[in-house]
Structure formats: C-alpha cells, structure tokens
Coordinates of C-alpha atoms and ligand atoms in Angstrom, one line a residue:
Chain A
M25 CA 100.8 92.7 -12.4
S26 CA 101.5 95.9 -13.9
A27 CA 98.0 98.1 -12.8
E28 CA 99.0 100.5 -15.7
G29 CA 96.0 102.3 -17.2
V30 CA 93.9 101.2 -15.3
P31 CA 91.7 103.9 -14.4
T32 CA 90.3 104.4 -10.3
P33 CA 87.9 104.3 -8.4
N34 CA 86.1 107.3 -7.4
G35 CA 87.0 108.1 -3.9
V36 CA 90.8 106.2 -4.0
A37 CA 93.2 109.1 -4.7
L38 CA 96.3 106.5 -4.9
R39 CA 96.5 103.6 -4.8
V40 CA 99.9 101.5 -4.2
R41 CA 100.3 98.1 -5.8
H42 CA 103.6 95.8 -4.3
L43 CA 105.8 98.9 -3.9
Y44 CA 109.1 98.2 -2.7
V45 CA 112.1 101.1 -1.4
R46 CA 115.1 99.5 -1.7
A47 CA 119.0 100.9 -0.6
R48 CA 121.7 99.0 -1.9
D49 CA 122.1 96.6 0.9
R50 CA 118.2 95.9 2.2
T51 CA 114.3 96.5 1.4
I52 CA 113.0 99.1 3.3
L53 CA 109.6 98.6 2.0
T54 CA 108.3 95.2 1.5
D55 CA 105.1 95.1 -0.9
I56 CA 103.2 97.4 0.3
S57 CA 99.9 97.6 -1.7
I58 CA 96.8 99.7 -0.5
D59 CA 94.4 102.7 -1.4
I60 CA 94.7 105.3 -0.3
P61 CA 90.8 107.4 0.0
D62 CA 90.0 110.7 -1.3
K63 CA 88.9 113.1 0.9
E64 CA 89.7 111.4 4.5
V65 CA 93.0 111.9 6.0
T66 CA 95.1 108.2 7.0
A67 CA 96.8 107.7 9.6
V68 CA 100.8 105.9 8.2
I69 CA 102.2 105.0 12.2
G70 CA 104.6 102.3 13.3
P71 CA 108.0 102.6 15.9
S72 CA 110.8 104.4 14.7
G73 CA 112.2 102.9 11.6
C74 CA 109.7 101.0 10.2
G75 CA 109.6 103.0 7.0
K76 CA 106.9 105.7 7.6
T77 CA 109.1 108.1 6.4
T78 CA 110.2 106.1 3.3
F79 CA 106.9 105.5 2.4
I80 CA 104.7 108.2 2.4
R81 CA 108.3 110.6 0.1
S82 CA 108.0 107.6 -1.9
L83 CA 104.3 108.5 -2.7
N84 CA 105.3 111.6 -4.7
R85 CA 107.9 110.4 -5.9
M86 CA 110.7 112.0 -3.4
T87 CA 113.1 108.2 -2.8
E88 CA 115.2 109.7 -5.7
T89 CA 115.8 112.6 -4.7
T90 CA 118.4 110.6 -1.9
Q91 CA 120.6 109.1 -3.9
G92 CA 121.3 105.5 -3.7
L93 CA 117.2 104.0 -3.3
T94 CA 115.7 102.4 -6.3
V95 CA 111.6 102.0 -5.9
Q96 CA 110.0 99.3 -7.7
G97 CA 106.3 98.5 -8.4
S98 CA 102.7 101.7 -8.7
V99 CA 101.2 104.2 -7.3
L100 CA 97.9 105.3 -9.6
Y101 CA 97.2 108.5 -9.2
R102 CA 93.8 109.5 -10.7
G103 CA 94.2 106.1 -13.2
Q104 CA 98.5 107.2 -14.0
E105 CA 101.8 105.9 -13.1
I106 CA 103.2 108.4 -11.8
Y107 CA 106.4 106.1 -11.8
S108 CA 106.1 105.5 -15.5
P109 CA 109.1 106.9 -17.3
S110 CA 106.7 109.2 -19.5
V111 CA 105.5 111.2 -15.9
A112 CA 107.7 114.0 -14.9
P113 CA 108.7 113.7 -11.4
V114 CA 108.4 117.9 -11.1
L115 CA 104.2 117.8 -12.0
V116 CA 104.2 115.5 -9.3
R117 CA 105.2 117.1 -5.8
Q118 CA 103.0 120.2 -7.9
R119 CA 100.1 118.6 -7.2
I120 CA 101.2 115.7 -4.4
G121 CA 102.4 117.6 -1.5
M122 CA 104.0 117.3 1.1
V123 CA 105.6 118.7 4.7
F124 CA 107.8 117.7 7.0
Q125 CA 108.4 117.1 10.3
R126 CA 110.5 120.2 11.5
P127 CA 109.5 123.9 9.9
T128 CA 111.2 124.0 6.7
V129 CA 110.8 127.5 5.4
F130 CA 112.8 129.5 3.4
P131 CA 114.6 132.2 4.6
I132 CA 113.2 135.0 2.9
S133 CA 109.4 136.8 3.6
V134 CA 105.9 134.6 4.7
Y135 CA 104.9 136.7 1.6
E136 CA 107.2 134.4 -0.3
N137 CA 107.7 131.4 1.1
V138 CA 104.1 130.6 0.4
A139 CA 104.2 133.0 -3.2
F140 CA 107.2 129.9 -3.9
G141 CA 104.2 128.0 -5.2
L142 CA 103.4 129.9 -7.6
R143 CA 105.6 131.2 -8.5
L144 CA 107.5 128.4 -10.1
E145 CA 104.5 128.2 -12.4
H146 CA 104.4 132.0 -13.0
Q147 CA 100.9 132.6 -12.0
P148 CA 100.0 136.4 -12.2
E149 CA 101.1 138.7 -8.9
D150 CA 97.2 139.4 -8.7
R151 CA 96.6 135.8 -8.6
I152 CA 99.4 135.5 -6.2
E153 CA 98.2 137.5 -3.9
Q154 CA 95.0 136.0 -3.6
E155 CA 95.8 132.5 -2.8
V156 CA 98.5 133.3 -0.3
Q157 CA 95.7 134.6 1.7
H158 CA 94.0 132.2 1.3
S159 CA 96.2 129.5 2.0
L160 CA 96.8 131.2 4.6
V161 CA 93.4 131.0 6.6
R162 CA 93.1 127.5 5.0
A163 CA 96.0 126.7 7.2
G164 CA 94.6 128.7 9.9
V165 CA 98.1 130.9 10.5
W166 CA 96.2 134.1 8.8
E167 CA 95.8 136.3 11.9
E168 CA 98.5 135.5 13.7
V169 CA 100.3 136.6 10.6
K170 CA 98.3 138.9 8.3
N171 CA 100.2 142.5 9.6
D172 CA 103.5 140.7 9.3
L173 CA 103.5 139.2 5.4
D174 CA 106.9 141.0 4.8
R175 CA 109.0 139.6 8.0
P176 CA 111.1 137.2 6.9
A177 CA 109.6 133.4 8.1
L178 CA 112.8 132.6 9.8
S179 CA 111.5 134.7 12.8
L180 CA 108.3 133.5 14.0
S181 CA 107.6 130.7 15.6
G182 CA 108.4 127.5 15.1
G183 CA 104.8 126.7 15.4
Q184 CA 103.5 128.9 13.4
Q185 CA 106.8 128.3 10.9
Q186 CA 105.0 124.7 10.3
R187 CA 101.4 126.7 9.3
I188 CA 103.7 128.6 7.3
C189 CA 105.4 125.2 5.6
I190 CA 101.4 124.0 5.7
A191 CA 100.1 127.1 3.5
R192 CA 103.2 126.7 1.0
A193 CA 102.6 123.5 0.2
L194 CA 98.6 124.7 0.1
A195 CA 99.0 127.2 -2.5
V196 CA 99.9 125.3 -5.1
R197 CA 96.0 123.1 -4.3
P198 CA 97.3 119.7 -4.0
R199 CA 95.2 117.6 -5.1
I200 CA 97.3 115.1 -2.3
L201 CA 99.2 116.3 0.8
L202 CA 101.7 114.0 2.5
M203 CA 102.6 115.8 6.7
D204 CA 106.0 113.6 7.5
E205 CA 105.2 114.4 11.4
P206 CA 103.6 117.4 10.8
T207 CA 103.2 118.1 14.7
A208 CA 105.7 116.9 16.2
S209 CA 108.2 119.1 16.9
L210 CA 105.1 121.9 18.0
D211 CA 104.0 122.3 21.2
P212 CA 99.4 121.5 22.4
V213 CA 98.5 124.6 21.0
S214 CA 100.0 124.5 17.8
T215 CA 98.8 121.3 17.6
Q216 CA 95.3 121.2 17.8
R217 CA 95.4 124.1 15.2
V218 CA 96.9 121.9 12.9
E219 CA 94.5 119.0 13.2
A220 CA 91.7 121.0 13.3
T221 CA 93.7 122.5 10.2
L222 CA 94.3 118.9 8.7
E223 CA 90.5 118.4 9.5
E224 CA 88.8 120.4 7.3
L225 CA 91.2 120.8 4.5
S226 CA 89.8 116.2 4.3
Q227 CA 86.7 118.1 2.8
E228 CA 88.9 118.9 -0.6
I229 CA 91.9 117.5 -0.1
S230 CA 93.4 113.7 1.0
I231 CA 96.0 113.3 3.4
V232 CA 97.8 111.5 4.4
M233 CA 100.0 111.3 7.7
V234 CA 102.6 110.1 9.9
T235 CA 102.6 110.5 13.3
H236 CA 104.5 109.2 16.3
S237 CA 101.6 109.5 17.9
I238 CA 98.7 106.4 18.1
A239 CA 96.4 109.3 20.0
Q240 CA 96.8 111.8 17.3
A241 CA 96.0 109.1 15.2
A242 CA 93.0 107.7 16.5
R243 CA 91.9 111.6 17.1
A244 CA 92.8 113.1 13.3
S245 CA 91.8 110.7 11.0
T246 CA 89.9 108.5 9.3
R247 CA 91.8 105.8 8.9
T248 CA 95.0 104.2 9.7
A249 CA 97.5 101.9 8.9
Y250 CA 100.2 100.4 10.5
L251 CA 103.6 99.6 9.0
Y252 CA 105.9 97.4 10.7
Q253 CA 109.7 96.1 9.7
G254 CA 108.9 97.4 5.8
R255 CA 105.0 95.4 5.9
L256 CA 102.1 97.0 5.9
I257 CA 100.7 94.8 8.3
E258 CA 97.2 96.5 8.5
E259 CA 95.0 99.2 7.5
G260 CA 91.4 99.4 7.7
S261 CA 89.0 102.7 9.7
T262 CA 91.0 103.8 12.7
E263 CA 88.0 103.1 14.6
E264 CA 88.5 99.1 13.8
L265 CA 91.8 98.5 13.7
F266 CA 92.1 100.7 17.4
E267 CA 89.8 98.9 18.3
R268 CA 89.0 95.8 17.3
P269 CA 92.7 95.3 15.5
K270 CA 92.8 92.1 13.3
Q271 CA 96.9 91.1 14.2
K272 CA 98.3 90.5 16.3
L273 CA 100.9 92.8 15.9
T274 CA 98.9 95.9 15.7
E275 CA 96.9 95.1 18.7
E276 CA 100.6 95.4 20.6
Y277 CA 101.3 98.2 18.6
V278 CA 97.9 100.5 19.6
T279 CA 97.7 99.3 23.0
G280 CA 101.2 100.3 23.7
R281 CA 102.3 96.7 24.9
F282 CA 105.2 97.0 21.6
G283 CA 108.2 94.9 22.6
Chain B
M18 CA 129.1 119.7 57.4
T19 CA 125.5 120.7 56.1
A20 CA 125.1 117.6 55.0
G21 CA 125.2 116.0 58.4
A22 CA 123.2 118.3 59.3
E23 CA 120.7 117.9 56.9
G24 CA 120.3 114.2 58.3
L25 CA 121.9 112.4 54.8
G26 CA 125.0 111.6 56.6
E27 CA 127.8 111.3 53.8
E28 CA 130.8 114.0 53.9
A29 CA 130.4 117.4 53.0
P30 CA 131.1 117.3 49.1
A31 CA 134.0 119.0 47.7
L32 CA 133.1 122.0 45.5
T33 CA 136.3 123.9 46.3
Y34 CA 139.9 124.0 44.5
A35 CA 141.2 123.2 48.0
S36 CA 139.2 120.3 48.4
V37 CA 140.6 118.5 45.2
S38 CA 144.0 117.2 45.2
G39 CA 146.7 116.3 42.4
R40 CA 146.0 116.2 39.0
T41 CA 142.3 116.9 39.5
R42 CA 143.4 120.4 40.9
R43 CA 146.0 121.1 38.3
R44 CA 143.9 120.4 35.4
L45 CA 140.9 122.6 37.6
I46 CA 143.1 125.3 37.8
F47 CA 144.7 124.8 34.5
D48 CA 140.8 124.8 32.5
R49 CA 140.8 128.6 34.2
F50 CA 143.4 129.8 32.1
I51 CA 142.1 128.1 29.2
P52 CA 140.0 131.2 27.5
W53 CA 143.7 133.3 28.5
L54 CA 145.3 131.9 26.1
L55 CA 143.9 132.7 23.0
P56 CA 143.7 136.0 23.5
L57 CA 147.7 135.7 24.0
A58 CA 148.3 133.6 20.5
F59 CA 146.3 136.6 19.0
V60 CA 148.7 139.5 20.5
V61 CA 151.8 137.5 19.3
V62 CA 150.3 137.3 16.5
L63 CA 148.9 140.0 14.7
F64 CA 151.9 142.8 16.9
P65 CA 154.3 141.5 14.3
L66 CA 152.1 142.5 11.9
F67 CA 149.9 146.6 13.3
D68 CA 154.2 146.8 13.5
M69 CA 154.6 146.2 9.7
I70 CA 151.5 148.6 9.1
F71 CA 153.1 151.0 11.6
W72 CA 156.4 150.8 9.4
V73 CA 155.3 150.9 6.4
A74 CA 152.4 153.6 7.3
Q75 CA 155.7 155.8 8.7
K76 CA 157.4 155.8 5.3
A77 CA 154.6 156.4 3.0
V78 CA 152.5 159.0 4.9
P79 CA 154.7 162.0 5.1
T80 CA 155.1 162.3 1.1
F81 CA 151.8 161.1 0.3
T82 CA 149.5 163.4 -1.4
L83 CA 146.6 163.2 -4.3
A84 CA 149.4 163.8 -6.4
T85 CA 150.8 160.2 -5.4
L86 CA 147.7 158.5 -6.5
T87 CA 147.1 161.3 -10.2
E88 CA 150.8 161.4 -12.3
T89 CA 152.0 159.2 -13.2
Q90 CA 156.2 158.0 -12.5
V91 CA 158.9 159.8 -14.3
G92 CA 162.4 158.8 -13.9
F93 CA 163.1 159.4 -10.3
G94 CA 159.6 161.6 -9.3
G95 CA 156.2 161.2 -10.2
G96 CA 153.6 158.8 -8.5
L97 CA 151.7 156.3 -8.9
Y98 CA 149.3 156.5 -11.4
S99 CA 149.9 153.9 -14.4
M100 CA 149.9 150.9 -11.2
I101 CA 146.7 152.2 -9.6
L102 CA 145.5 151.8 -13.5
G103 CA 146.8 149.1 -14.1
T104 CA 146.4 147.3 -10.7
L105 CA 142.6 147.6 -11.1
V106 CA 142.4 146.5 -14.5
L107 CA 144.4 143.3 -13.7
I108 CA 141.8 142.8 -11.1
A109 CA 139.0 143.1 -13.4
I110 CA 140.2 141.1 -15.6
G111 CA 141.1 138.2 -12.9
T112 CA 137.3 139.3 -10.6
A113 CA 135.7 138.2 -14.0
I114 CA 136.9 135.2 -15.3
A115 CA 138.2 133.9 -11.3
T116 CA 133.8 135.1 -10.8
G117 CA 132.6 133.4 -14.1
I118 CA 134.7 130.4 -14.1
G119 CA 134.8 129.6 -9.7
M120 CA 131.4 130.5 -9.3
A121 CA 130.6 128.3 -12.3
A122 CA 131.9 124.9 -11.2
G123 CA 131.3 125.5 -8.2
F124 CA 127.2 125.0 -8.6
Y125 CA 128.3 122.3 -10.8
T126 CA 129.8 120.4 -8.4
A127 CA 127.4 121.2 -5.6
E128 CA 124.5 120.7 -7.2
Y129 CA 125.4 118.4 -10.5
A130 CA 128.3 116.6 -10.8
P131 CA 128.2 113.4 -9.5
R132 CA 129.8 112.2 -7.1
P133 CA 133.1 110.6 -8.2
V134 CA 133.2 114.0 -10.6
A135 CA 132.9 116.2 -7.7
T136 CA 135.2 114.8 -5.3
F137 CA 137.4 114.6 -8.7
G138 CA 136.5 119.0 -9.2
R139 CA 137.4 119.5 -5.5
L140 CA 140.1 117.8 -5.4
A141 CA 141.4 119.8 -8.4
G142 CA 140.8 123.1 -7.2
N143 CA 142.5 121.9 -3.5
I144 CA 146.2 121.6 -5.5
L145 CA 144.6 125.1 -7.7
A146 CA 144.7 127.0 -4.9
G147 CA 148.5 124.8 -4.1
V148 CA 149.5 125.8 -6.6
P149 CA 152.7 128.8 -6.6
A150 CA 151.8 131.8 -8.1
I151 CA 155.4 131.4 -9.8
V152 CA 154.4 128.6 -11.1
L153 CA 151.8 129.9 -12.7
G154 CA 153.5 132.8 -13.6
Y155 CA 155.5 130.6 -15.7
F156 CA 152.6 129.1 -17.4
G157 CA 150.9 132.0 -18.5
Y158 CA 154.6 133.1 -19.6
Y159 CA 155.2 130.6 -22.3
L160 CA 151.6 129.9 -23.0
L161 CA 150.2 133.9 -23.4
V162 CA 153.2 135.7 -24.0
L163 CA 155.5 133.2 -26.3
Y164 CA 152.6 130.7 -27.6
T165 CA 150.6 133.3 -28.6
N166 CA 153.5 136.0 -30.0
W167 CA 151.3 138.3 -27.8
G168 CA 154.0 139.6 -26.2
F169 CA 153.8 141.4 -22.1
T170 CA 150.2 142.4 -22.1
T171 CA 147.7 143.0 -19.4
L172 CA 144.9 140.9 -20.5
A173 CA 147.6 138.1 -19.9
G174 CA 148.2 139.7 -16.7
G175 CA 144.3 139.0 -16.1
I176 CA 144.0 135.1 -17.3
V177 CA 147.4 134.4 -14.7
L178 CA 146.0 136.8 -12.1
G179 CA 142.7 135.4 -12.8
I180 CA 143.6 131.4 -13.3
F181 CA 145.1 132.1 -9.6
M182 CA 141.8 134.1 -7.9
T183 CA 139.7 131.3 -9.3
P184 CA 139.8 128.2 -7.6
Y185 CA 139.3 130.5 -3.7
V186 CA 136.3 132.0 -6.1
Y187 CA 135.7 127.6 -6.4
R188 CA 136.0 126.7 -3.4
T189 CA 133.6 129.4 -0.9
T190 CA 131.0 128.5 -3.8
D191 CA 131.3 125.1 -3.3
L192 CA 131.4 124.8 -0.3
A193 CA 128.9 127.3 0.0
L194 CA 125.8 125.4 -1.6
T195 CA 126.8 122.2 0.1
S196 CA 126.2 123.8 3.9
V197 CA 122.8 125.2 2.5
P198 CA 120.6 122.6 5.0
P199 CA 119.5 120.2 3.3
T200 CA 115.8 120.8 4.3
Q201 CA 116.1 123.7 2.2
R202 CA 116.6 121.1 -0.2
E203 CA 113.6 119.0 -0.1
A204 CA 111.1 121.7 0.7
A205 CA 112.5 122.8 -2.2
L206 CA 111.8 120.5 -4.6
A207 CA 108.6 118.3 -2.9
M208 CA 107.5 121.9 -3.6
G209 CA 107.5 120.7 -7.8
A210 CA 110.9 122.9 -8.1
R211 CA 113.4 122.0 -10.8
P212 CA 117.2 121.8 -9.8
R213 CA 117.6 124.5 -11.4
Q214 CA 115.1 126.5 -9.2
Y215 CA 116.1 125.3 -6.4
L216 CA 119.1 126.6 -6.9
L217 CA 119.0 130.5 -7.9
R218 CA 115.8 130.8 -5.7
I219 CA 116.7 129.1 -2.9
A220 CA 120.6 127.8 -2.1
F221 CA 121.9 131.2 -4.3
P222 CA 120.8 133.7 -1.9
I223 CA 121.4 131.8 1.1
A224 CA 124.7 131.4 -0.4
L225 CA 125.8 134.5 -1.2
P226 CA 126.7 135.9 1.2
T227 CA 129.9 133.4 1.8
V228 CA 130.4 133.8 -1.7
L229 CA 131.1 137.4 -2.3
T230 CA 134.0 136.7 0.8
G231 CA 135.2 134.2 -1.0
I232 CA 135.6 137.2 -3.9
F233 CA 137.0 139.5 -2.2
F234 CA 138.9 137.4 -0.4
A235 CA 140.1 135.6 -3.4
M236 CA 140.6 139.9 -4.5
A237 CA 143.1 140.8 -1.8
L238 CA 145.1 137.3 -2.4
G239 CA 145.3 139.2 -5.8
L240 CA 146.1 142.2 -5.4
G241 CA 149.2 141.5 -3.1
E242 CA 150.3 139.1 -6.2
A243 CA 153.6 139.6 -7.9
A244 CA 155.0 137.0 -9.2
P245 CA 152.2 136.1 -12.0
I246 CA 152.1 139.3 -13.5
V247 CA 156.1 139.8 -13.8
Y248 CA 156.0 137.6 -16.0
T249 CA 153.0 138.2 -18.1
A250 CA 151.9 141.6 -17.4
G251 CA 155.8 142.8 -17.9
W252 CA 156.1 146.3 -16.8
S253 CA 155.6 149.8 -18.4
S254 CA 155.7 152.8 -17.2
T255 CA 153.5 154.7 -18.5
P256 CA 149.3 154.3 -18.6
I257 CA 148.3 151.7 -20.3
T258 CA 146.3 152.8 -22.8
G259 CA 143.8 149.2 -23.7
L260 CA 144.5 145.7 -23.0
M261 CA 147.2 144.5 -25.7
Q262 CA 150.4 146.6 -23.7
P263 CA 152.7 146.2 -21.2
T264 CA 151.6 147.9 -18.3
S265 CA 153.0 148.8 -14.1
F266 CA 151.4 147.9 -11.5
L267 CA 151.6 148.2 -7.9
T268 CA 153.1 145.0 -6.2
G269 CA 155.9 145.8 -9.2
A270 CA 156.7 148.5 -7.2
I271 CA 157.4 146.9 -4.0
W272 CA 159.3 144.6 -6.0
L273 CA 161.5 146.1 -8.3
F274 CA 161.9 149.4 -6.0
Y275 CA 162.7 147.8 -3.5
D276 CA 166.0 146.6 -4.2
L277 CA 167.5 149.4 -5.8
P278 CA 171.0 151.3 -4.7
P279 CA 170.1 154.1 -1.5
S280 CA 170.2 156.9 -4.3
E281 CA 167.4 156.2 -5.4
G282 CA 165.5 156.6 -2.8
T283 CA 162.4 158.9 -4.3
L284 CA 161.8 155.1 -5.6
L285 CA 161.8 153.5 -2.6
T286 CA 159.2 155.8 -1.4
L287 CA 157.2 155.0 -4.5
A288 CA 157.8 151.5 -3.0
F289 CA 156.4 152.3 0.2
Q290 CA 153.4 154.3 -1.0
A291 CA 152.0 151.2 -3.4
A292 CA 152.4 148.8 -0.4
F293 CA 151.2 151.6 2.1
L294 CA 148.2 151.7 -1.0
L295 CA 147.3 148.2 -0.3
I296 CA 147.2 147.8 2.7
L297 CA 144.4 150.9 2.3
I298 CA 142.4 148.7 -0.3
V299 CA 142.6 145.4 0.9
L300 CA 141.6 146.9 5.0
G301 CA 139.3 148.6 3.3
L302 CA 137.6 145.2 0.9
N303 CA 137.8 142.9 5.0
V304 CA 135.7 146.1 6.4
I305 CA 132.7 145.4 3.4
V306 CA 133.5 141.3 4.0
Q307 CA 132.5 142.6 7.2
L308 CA 129.6 144.2 7.0
L309 CA 128.1 142.6 4.3
S310 CA 128.5 139.3 6.0
D311 CA 126.9 140.8 9.1
R312 CA 124.1 142.1 6.9
F313 CA 123.2 138.5 5.5
R314 CA 123.6 136.5 8.9
R315 CA 121.4 138.4 10.1
R316 CA 118.6 137.7 7.3
L317 CA 119.7 134.4 7.3
Q318 CA 119.5 133.9 11.6
G319 CA 117.9 130.3 12.6
L320 CA 118.7 128.9 8.9
F321 CA 121.7 127.0 10.9
E322 CA 120.2 125.8 13.8
Ligands
LIG10 N1 119.0 106.7 2.3 C1 118.3 106.2 2.6 N2 119.7 104.3 2.6 C2 119.6 102.9 3.2 N3 119.2 103.1 4.8 C3 117.5 104.3 4.8 C4 117.5 105.4 3.8 N4 116.4 105.6 4.2 C5 116.3 105.1 5.7 N5 116.3 103.8 5.4 C6 117.0 102.8 6.7 O1 115.0 102.9 6.4 C7 114.3 102.4 7.2 C8 113.5 103.3 7.6 O2 112.7 104.3 7.7 P1 112.1 105.5 7.7 O3 112.9 106.6 7.8 O4 111.5 106.1 6.5 O5 111.9 105.3 9.0 P2 110.4 105.6 9.7 O6 110.0 105.1 9.9 O7 109.9 107.2 9.4 O8 110.9 106.8 11.4 P3 111.0 107.1 11.5 O9 110.1 107.1 12.5 O10 112.1 107.5 13.5 O11 111.4 108.9 11.5 C9 115.7 103.2 8.7 O12 116.2 101.6 8.9 C10 116.7 103.9 7.6 O13 117.5 103.5 8.1
LIG11 MG1 110.6 109.4 9.6

C-alpha cells in the first residue's frame, strides 16, 4: 500500500494515494488518489463544503495547523513522502507554497511582504532585492507598485494585495503553488491578470487552484478534478471533463444542473 | 395620497411619528434619546473625577515649587525627593518583573500552550488580578520580609509590585496575540515560518500597541498602590542608596500623612502634593498610551476588517 520511496514519474509533481482526512466525528476526505502534473494548472472544483480547501491544505501539511484534523494516506513530492515522520512540515511548505482565498498581506511594507520568506531563509539583501522585483513582475503587479515598495501593503487595493500574496509565495521559488479560490475577492480585471499570471507561471511550476467558477476552471486550467462529498469523482483533462464527462455527477455539476 | 395619485391604490405610507401610535411611537421617540444617554452618563461619572482633581490641585499647587521635587522631607518640612526616588525605583522593578513574566506567559498561552493549559493559565491570571492588593502585601511581608530575613526592603516592595502588575501585562499580551486575525498565522505558516518566527515577525508587531497599553496601564495601577508596598518596603524618609533598604514612596506619603492631626499641617500639604504629582504622572502615561495607539492604529488600518 505505502508508496513511500517510489519515485514519481517525470511530469508528476505530486502523487496522492489513498488520502483520508478526518475530523473528530467525521471523514472529510475519503480515499483520494490523484497525480498532480508538473507545469500545468489543475483546477479543483466541486460544491461548497465538498472538501476542496481541506484537500489542497493537505498537500503542503497545512491541515495540521488546524486542531483536530488527522491525515492518513500518502502524498509523494518528487519521490518523497511528505507525511513521513522524518520530514519537517516547515520545509515542505517552503517548497509547496499557498495562496488563500482572501488576500492575507502582513501589516508591513510591500517590499517586506514579498521578502518575508527570503528573510526566513536568511538570504543576502541583494539577492532579496532581486527576487522581490522578479516575483512582483511574475505576479503581474510590478508596474503598479514599483514606486510604492515602501508603502504599507494594507493600503493597496484588494486585487493588488492578492497579487502581492502571489508574489510573496513565488519569491521563495516554490515548485508547486496551491491556490484556494485566488480570485474570489477580485474584480474581473484583476481576475484576468491573475489568470494570465497563472498561465505564465505554469510554464515553470505546477499549480493547483480551487475555484468555484466553472468558467474559470475551463479558461485557466488544463486539468480538472471534481470533488463531491469528500470523494474524487472524476479527474482528467479539463476539455474532456467538461465536454465528455464520464460520471453523471460530474456532468450535472459542470452543466449547472447540480441539485 | 400621492400613492393614490400614482394609481397604486394604496393608503399613504405611514412615515411620520404622528402616523403611528402607542408603543411603536413611544419606542421610536425613546430611540432618539438613546444617543444622548451615554454623554449624560459620562458627565455624571466625570464630574466627581474633575472635582477631585480640582480639589487636590487647589491644595497642592500654591505651595508646589521646584524644591518640592528636589528636597528631602525632614521633620515637617522639605519636599518629596526621597518618595519620588522610591516610587521610580519600585515601579521600575515592578515593571521589569511584570513585563518579563507577563509577556512570556502571554506568549506561551497564546501560541504554545495546549488548550487546557491555556485555559488554566487565563483563569489563574484572572484570579491573580482579583486578589486584593493588601493580601499580596501580607504575602510579601511573610515571604520577603520575615522568611528571607531581609527586613523591609525596596527590592521586596518592587517584587510584590511586580506580582501585582503581572496579571495585567499577561492578560493584555495574551488577548492581543490571540486577537491577531488567524489568517495572518495561516499565511505565515504557509510560507514555511516556524511558530516562533510567526510570533516575533508578524504577531508581536501587530500586538505591540495593545501590549504597551497593558504595560502602561499596569504601571498606572502600580503607581497608585500603597498597601502591598507598605508591608514590604516599609518606610524611610532618607533617599535610598541601595535596594536592600526600606524606602518612602508617593502613595505612602498620602497614606501616612493624610490622617495626621491638623497641627502637623505641613505634612498634610506634602500628602496633597504627592497626590497631585501622581495624578500628573498617571495622566501623562495615559497621554502616551493614546498617542502610541493612534500611531499604531494608522499602521494597522485595514487588518482587522
Ligand atoms: N477543522 C475542521 N473540523 C471539522 N470539520 C471541518 C474542519 N475543516 C473543514 N471541515 C468540514 O469539512 C468539509 C469540507 O470543508 P472544506 O472547507 O474543505 O470545503 P470546501 O470545498 O473548501 O468548501 P467551500 O467551497 O465552501 O470553500 C466541510 O463540511 C467542513 O465543515
Ligand atoms: Mg474552501
């Protein structure tokens, strides 16, 4: 059963096998097995409460920062079991970054926000400066903030803040970026910018994005996973899943006839 | 009427006070007075306060000179120098102890302690804050004066004052840290920060204004206490030169001199001057707290939405 030590094939960023997440009195995720491909955007869709957030949080060991959740099963990251007792969760999270639904900038300057992870790694200042700029460019927000790097990040607009958060996550050069409804609090223009950013980023890294918008999944992802009541109902190429869903449940959801 | 004119065929909507009756009307009218009740309560509370400050100032200011601050009380004359010195040293020791222990305990219960331990810690803090100061005084007297054979010392007074102040610093630190939005913690941990790094780099700067307010509040309370110090630091009119000596202090002057017979009126004046000085210091602390929290609030604007 245990896949520990088994090398993940090329092109697979994360190999999830028989993943269960349980709360005290109930099972939130049941027997999830999926390969998250490298250098692609995987959308995670499904009705509210089906376990999307819990799923992506279990991919970088954020689940255990919430009291009362237990994880069972295997998540392999480039051949390494991230739930192995010898693995430090802190190091996992440095490589598998996360962006939340609502912008969560720290109450410090724009520059220091993006530099946060680099400072944790005690990077030299010139390297930090370079990475901050590079990350802001990659997150598609450099032009808007390049003259305001010393401004408190909290004084920016919601859309700008969210892209600062993306830049902050990118600055430590994660190989995988987990995003929980990253555009849920953004206007259409900002949403478009973030989506464009994702497409560009997916040339280099693997992205897993939870979204409530079927349209966004169709636009911005190449693979889609459909979760329903804590189970993975179907996953595959976005095009296929939307046009020729194999499961009735999936079809009902993607055609909006969900009831 | 216009409703009818618009062809809706309904009665004119009831919008005026006159158009409703009985309870509804009384309630609507009462609601309009509510905003004025609070200012009224303020006046009722603040009047005695200002009256007291005015009364103290009236007795203290006419004779208040530089010498009041710089001269030592000898017999019926002199100033408050030894008491000011004693109070400063006592409050410095107390603040150091309360800040050290209170902040460490606050950090612990807010971030590290398992839930039952945290609940117990908070309960203990509340109980300690509720212990009457005079009980702490007796406790200090038995432990630090008699048991240690120190006799009355400034150090013992400072320690007891520190114990008195600790729960206030502890509670505000704990509260300030636990009320940092949990999303900040999530975001920091998701960046690979360790809990200690989250505490020091994110949570503490956010909590700092509240913690500072708690420290200044504890200082203001400590400055106003006499009972715990009288039983531990004793009393000595000469300015201290070391921590292992008894000392005089401002609240002690009020406590000891206020009840003296009128023949010793100069000492009564000293009591009023000590009270006046304490009021000034406490007001000063409050102004500092206000200025600080205004500045910090501007920095954190938008975080707590
Ligand atoms: N810490 C927890 N303890 C107990 N139950 C939890 C916990 N976290 C989540 N759940 C439950 O697990 C289920 C899945 O939650 P999750 O947040 O993953 O759903 P979601 O798909 O992200 O929903 P949404 O689309 O509304 O964000 C929900 O029913 C929720 O109540
Ligand atoms: Mg969710």
